[in-house]
Short mmCIF file of N, CA and C in Angstrom, two decimals:
data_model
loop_
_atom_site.label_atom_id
_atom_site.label_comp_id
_atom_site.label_asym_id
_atom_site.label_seq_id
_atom_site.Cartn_x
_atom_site.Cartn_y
_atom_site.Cartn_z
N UNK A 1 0.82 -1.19 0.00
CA UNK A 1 0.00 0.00 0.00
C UNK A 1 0.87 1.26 0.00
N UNK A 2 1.76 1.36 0.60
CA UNK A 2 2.88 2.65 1.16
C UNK A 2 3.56 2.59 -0.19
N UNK A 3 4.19 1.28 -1.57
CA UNK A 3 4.69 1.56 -2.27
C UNK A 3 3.67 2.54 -3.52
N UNK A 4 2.44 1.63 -3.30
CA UNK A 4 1.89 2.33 -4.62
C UNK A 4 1.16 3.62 -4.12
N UNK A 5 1.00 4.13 -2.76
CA UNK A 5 0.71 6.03 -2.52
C UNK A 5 2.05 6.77 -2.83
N UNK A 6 3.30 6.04 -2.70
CA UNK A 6 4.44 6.92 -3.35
C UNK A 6 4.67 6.89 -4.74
N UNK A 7 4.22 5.82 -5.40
CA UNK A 7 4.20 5.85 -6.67
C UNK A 7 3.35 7.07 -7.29
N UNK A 8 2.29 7.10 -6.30
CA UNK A 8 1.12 7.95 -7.06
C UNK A 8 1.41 9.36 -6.75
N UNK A 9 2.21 9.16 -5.97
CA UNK A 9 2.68 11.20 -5.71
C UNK A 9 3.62 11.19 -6.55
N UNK A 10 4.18 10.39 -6.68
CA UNK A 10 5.63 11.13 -7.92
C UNK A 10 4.43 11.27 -9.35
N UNK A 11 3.75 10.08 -9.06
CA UNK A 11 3.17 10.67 -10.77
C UNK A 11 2.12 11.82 -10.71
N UNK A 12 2.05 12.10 -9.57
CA UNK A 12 0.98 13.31 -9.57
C UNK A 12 2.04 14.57 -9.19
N UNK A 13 2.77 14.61 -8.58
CA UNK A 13 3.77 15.57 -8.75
C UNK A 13 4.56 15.90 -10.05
N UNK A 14 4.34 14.68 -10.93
CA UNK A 14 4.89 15.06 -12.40
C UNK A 14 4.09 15.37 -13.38
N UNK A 15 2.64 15.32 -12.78
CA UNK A 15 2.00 16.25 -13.60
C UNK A 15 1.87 17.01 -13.62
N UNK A 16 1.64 17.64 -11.92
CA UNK A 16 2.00 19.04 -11.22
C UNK A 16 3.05 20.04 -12.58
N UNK A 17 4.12 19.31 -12.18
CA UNK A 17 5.43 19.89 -13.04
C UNK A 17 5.12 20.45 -14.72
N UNK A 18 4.29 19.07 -15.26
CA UNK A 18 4.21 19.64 -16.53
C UNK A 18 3.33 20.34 -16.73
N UNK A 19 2.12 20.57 -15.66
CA UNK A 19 0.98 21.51 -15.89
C UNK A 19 1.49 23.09 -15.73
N UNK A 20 2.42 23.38 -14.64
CA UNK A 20 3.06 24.16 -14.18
C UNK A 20 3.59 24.75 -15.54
N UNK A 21 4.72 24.12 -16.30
CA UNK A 21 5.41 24.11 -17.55
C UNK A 21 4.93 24.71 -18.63
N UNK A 22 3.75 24.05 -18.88
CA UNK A 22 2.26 24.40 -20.23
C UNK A 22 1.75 25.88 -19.64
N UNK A 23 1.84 26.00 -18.45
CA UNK A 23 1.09 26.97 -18.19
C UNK A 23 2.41 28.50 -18.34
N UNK A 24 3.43 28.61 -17.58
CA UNK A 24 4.84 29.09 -18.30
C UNK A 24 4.49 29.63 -20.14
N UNK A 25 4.81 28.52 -20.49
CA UNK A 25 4.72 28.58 -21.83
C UNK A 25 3.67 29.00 -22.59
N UNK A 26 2.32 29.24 -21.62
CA UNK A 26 1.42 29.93 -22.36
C UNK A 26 1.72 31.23 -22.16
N UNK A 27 1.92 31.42 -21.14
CA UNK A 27 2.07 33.08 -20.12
C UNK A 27 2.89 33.56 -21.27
N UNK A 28 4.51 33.20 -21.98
CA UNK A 28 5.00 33.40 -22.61
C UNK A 28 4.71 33.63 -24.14
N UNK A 29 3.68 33.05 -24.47
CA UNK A 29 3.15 33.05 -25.81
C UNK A 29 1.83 34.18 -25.48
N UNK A 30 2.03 34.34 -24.69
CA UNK A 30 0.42 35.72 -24.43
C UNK A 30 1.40 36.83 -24.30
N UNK A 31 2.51 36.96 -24.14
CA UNK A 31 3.35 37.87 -24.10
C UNK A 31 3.68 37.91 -24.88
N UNK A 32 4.41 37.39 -25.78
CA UNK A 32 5.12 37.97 -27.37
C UNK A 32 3.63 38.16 -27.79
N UNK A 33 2.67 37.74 -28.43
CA UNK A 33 1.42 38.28 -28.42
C UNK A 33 1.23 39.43 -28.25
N UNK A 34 0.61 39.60 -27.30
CA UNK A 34 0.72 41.15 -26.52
C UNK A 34 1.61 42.02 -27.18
N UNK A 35 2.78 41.77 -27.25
CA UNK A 35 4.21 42.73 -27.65
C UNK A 35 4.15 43.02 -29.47
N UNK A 36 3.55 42.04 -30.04
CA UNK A 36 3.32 42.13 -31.49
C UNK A 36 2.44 43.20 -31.91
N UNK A 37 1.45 43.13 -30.91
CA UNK A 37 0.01 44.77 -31.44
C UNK A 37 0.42 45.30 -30.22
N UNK A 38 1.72 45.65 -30.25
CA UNK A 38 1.69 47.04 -28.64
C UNK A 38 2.69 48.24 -29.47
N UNK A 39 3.05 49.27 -28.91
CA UNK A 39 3.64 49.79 -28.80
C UNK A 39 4.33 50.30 -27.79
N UNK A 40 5.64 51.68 -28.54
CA UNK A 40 6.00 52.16 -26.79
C UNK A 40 6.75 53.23 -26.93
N UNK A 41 6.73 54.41 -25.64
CA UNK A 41 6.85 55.84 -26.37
C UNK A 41 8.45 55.65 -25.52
N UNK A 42 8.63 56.20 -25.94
CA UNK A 42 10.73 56.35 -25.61
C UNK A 42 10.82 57.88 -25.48
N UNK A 43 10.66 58.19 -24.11
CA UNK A 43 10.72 59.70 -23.73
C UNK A 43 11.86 60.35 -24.10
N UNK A 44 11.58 61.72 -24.29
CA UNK A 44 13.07 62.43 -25.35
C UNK A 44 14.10 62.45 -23.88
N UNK A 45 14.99 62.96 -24.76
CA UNK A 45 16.34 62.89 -23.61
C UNK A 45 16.50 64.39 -23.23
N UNK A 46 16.20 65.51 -24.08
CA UNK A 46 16.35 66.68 -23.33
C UNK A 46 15.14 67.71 -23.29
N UNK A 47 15.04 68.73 -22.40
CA UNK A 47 14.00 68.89 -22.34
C UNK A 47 13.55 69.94 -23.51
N UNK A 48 12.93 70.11 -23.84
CA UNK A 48 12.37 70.52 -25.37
C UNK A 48 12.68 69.78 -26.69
N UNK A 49 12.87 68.13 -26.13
CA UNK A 49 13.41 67.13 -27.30
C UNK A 49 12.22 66.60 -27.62
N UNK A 50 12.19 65.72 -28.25
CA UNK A 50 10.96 65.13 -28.80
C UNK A 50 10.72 63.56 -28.26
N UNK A 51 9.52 63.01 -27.81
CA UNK A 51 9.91 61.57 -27.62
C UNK A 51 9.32 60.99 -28.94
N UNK A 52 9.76 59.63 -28.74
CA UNK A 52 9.65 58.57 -30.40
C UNK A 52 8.85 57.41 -29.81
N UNK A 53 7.75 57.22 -30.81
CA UNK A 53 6.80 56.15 -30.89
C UNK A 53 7.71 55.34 -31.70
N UNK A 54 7.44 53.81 -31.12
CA UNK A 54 7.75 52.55 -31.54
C UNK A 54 7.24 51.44 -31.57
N UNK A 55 6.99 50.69 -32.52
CA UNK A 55 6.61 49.22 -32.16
C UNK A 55 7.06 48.67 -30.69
N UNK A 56 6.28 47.80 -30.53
CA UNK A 56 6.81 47.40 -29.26
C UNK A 56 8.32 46.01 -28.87
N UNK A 57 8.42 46.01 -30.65
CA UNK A 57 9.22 44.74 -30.65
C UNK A 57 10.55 45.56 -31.67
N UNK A 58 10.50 47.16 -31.22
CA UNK A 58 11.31 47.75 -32.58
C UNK A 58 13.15 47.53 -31.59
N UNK A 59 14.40 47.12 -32.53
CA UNK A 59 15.53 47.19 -31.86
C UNK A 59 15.96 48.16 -31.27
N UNK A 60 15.80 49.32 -31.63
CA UNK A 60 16.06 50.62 -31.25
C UNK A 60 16.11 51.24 -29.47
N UNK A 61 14.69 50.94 -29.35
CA UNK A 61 14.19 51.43 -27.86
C UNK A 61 14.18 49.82 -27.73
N UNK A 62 14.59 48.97 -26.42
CA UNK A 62 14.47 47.80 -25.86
C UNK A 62 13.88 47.60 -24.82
N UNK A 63 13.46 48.81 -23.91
CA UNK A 63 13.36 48.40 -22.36
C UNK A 63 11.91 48.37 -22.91
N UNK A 64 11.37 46.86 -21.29
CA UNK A 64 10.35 46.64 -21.80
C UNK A 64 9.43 47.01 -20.41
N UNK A 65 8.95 47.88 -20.92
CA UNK A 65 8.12 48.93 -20.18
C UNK A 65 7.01 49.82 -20.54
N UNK A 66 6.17 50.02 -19.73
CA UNK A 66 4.80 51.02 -20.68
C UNK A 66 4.83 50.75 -21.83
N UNK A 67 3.59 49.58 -22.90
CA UNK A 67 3.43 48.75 -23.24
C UNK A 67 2.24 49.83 -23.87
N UNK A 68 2.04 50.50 -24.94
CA UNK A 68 0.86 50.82 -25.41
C UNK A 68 -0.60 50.25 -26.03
N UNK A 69 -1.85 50.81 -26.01
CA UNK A 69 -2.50 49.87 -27.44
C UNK A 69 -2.49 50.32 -28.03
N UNK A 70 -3.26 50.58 -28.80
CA UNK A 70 -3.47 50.86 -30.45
C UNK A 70 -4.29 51.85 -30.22
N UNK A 71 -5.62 52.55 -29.19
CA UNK A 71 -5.98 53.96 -28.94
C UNK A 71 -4.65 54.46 -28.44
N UNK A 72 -4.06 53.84 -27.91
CA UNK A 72 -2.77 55.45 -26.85
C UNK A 72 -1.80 55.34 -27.61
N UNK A 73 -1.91 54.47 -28.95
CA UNK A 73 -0.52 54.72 -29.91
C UNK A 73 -1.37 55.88 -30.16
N UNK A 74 -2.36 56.20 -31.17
CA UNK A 74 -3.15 56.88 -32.03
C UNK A 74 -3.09 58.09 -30.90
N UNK A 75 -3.58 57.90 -29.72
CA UNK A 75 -3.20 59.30 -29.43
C UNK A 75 -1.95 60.09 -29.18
N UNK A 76 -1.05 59.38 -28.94
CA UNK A 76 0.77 59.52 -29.14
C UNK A 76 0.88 60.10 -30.16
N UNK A 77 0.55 59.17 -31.43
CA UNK A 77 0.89 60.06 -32.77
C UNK A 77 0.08 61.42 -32.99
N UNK A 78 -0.99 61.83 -32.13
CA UNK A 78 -1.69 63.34 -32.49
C UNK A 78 -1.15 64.25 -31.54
N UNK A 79 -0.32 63.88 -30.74
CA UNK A 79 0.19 64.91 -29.72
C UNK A 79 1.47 65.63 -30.27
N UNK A 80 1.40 66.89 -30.08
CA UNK A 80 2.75 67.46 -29.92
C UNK A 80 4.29 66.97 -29.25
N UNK A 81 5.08 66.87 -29.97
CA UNK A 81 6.25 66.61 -29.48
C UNK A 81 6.83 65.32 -29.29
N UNK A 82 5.90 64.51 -30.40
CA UNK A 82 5.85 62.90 -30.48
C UNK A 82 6.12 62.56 -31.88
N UNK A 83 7.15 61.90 -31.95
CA UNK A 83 7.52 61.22 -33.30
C UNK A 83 7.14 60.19 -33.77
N UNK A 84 7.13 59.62 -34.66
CA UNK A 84 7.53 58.24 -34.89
C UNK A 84 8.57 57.66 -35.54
N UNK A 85 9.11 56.64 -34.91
CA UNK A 85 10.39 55.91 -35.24
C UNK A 85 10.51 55.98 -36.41
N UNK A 86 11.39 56.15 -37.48
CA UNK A 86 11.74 55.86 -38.78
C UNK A 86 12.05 54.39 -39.27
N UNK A 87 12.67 53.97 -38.28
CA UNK A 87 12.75 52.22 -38.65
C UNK A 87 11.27 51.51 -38.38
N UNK A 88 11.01 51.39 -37.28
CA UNK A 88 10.08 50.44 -37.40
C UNK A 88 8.45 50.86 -37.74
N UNK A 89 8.59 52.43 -38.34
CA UNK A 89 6.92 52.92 -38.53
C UNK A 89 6.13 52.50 -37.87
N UNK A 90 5.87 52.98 -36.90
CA UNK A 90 4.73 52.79 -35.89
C UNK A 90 3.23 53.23 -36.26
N UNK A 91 3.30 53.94 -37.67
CA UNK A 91 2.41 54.44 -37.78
C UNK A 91 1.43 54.03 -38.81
N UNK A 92 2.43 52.57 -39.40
CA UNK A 92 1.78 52.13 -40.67
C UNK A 92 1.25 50.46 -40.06
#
């Protein structure tokens, strides 16, 4: 009896593991997701500089932070003093 309740926790602990795993790997695939229709504003560096709209996956700006949608891109691009990236067109 004592061998086959330890049998049954390792195999239920190894499902544990791979449910754990699948679930990782979704979190991760909802994130590049996410990052594909986002954007992200890259505040200017001096003051009367301009900041630059970017894809959210553009090489340029990397840090991954304030994560836009697609209304607060659109309103980014109508504001004063807001660019958009030349490489990765944020706007097309």
């Amino acid at each position: 009896m004592e061998e086959y309740q330890a049998h049954q926790l390792k195999r239920t602990r190894a499902v544990i593991r791979q449910l754990e795993a699948e679930q990782e790997r979704q979190r991760e695939r909802d994130r590049k997701r996410r990052i594909e229709v986002s954007w992200k504003l890259q505040p200017s560096r001096a003051d009367g500089g301009v900041a630059l709209l970017h894809r959210a996956n553009c090489g340029l700006y990397t840090k991954e932070i304030g994560y836009l949608d697609a209304m607060e891109a659109q309103i980014a691009m109508a504001e004063e003093g807001i660019e958009c990236c030349q490489i990765c067109r944020p706007q097309d």
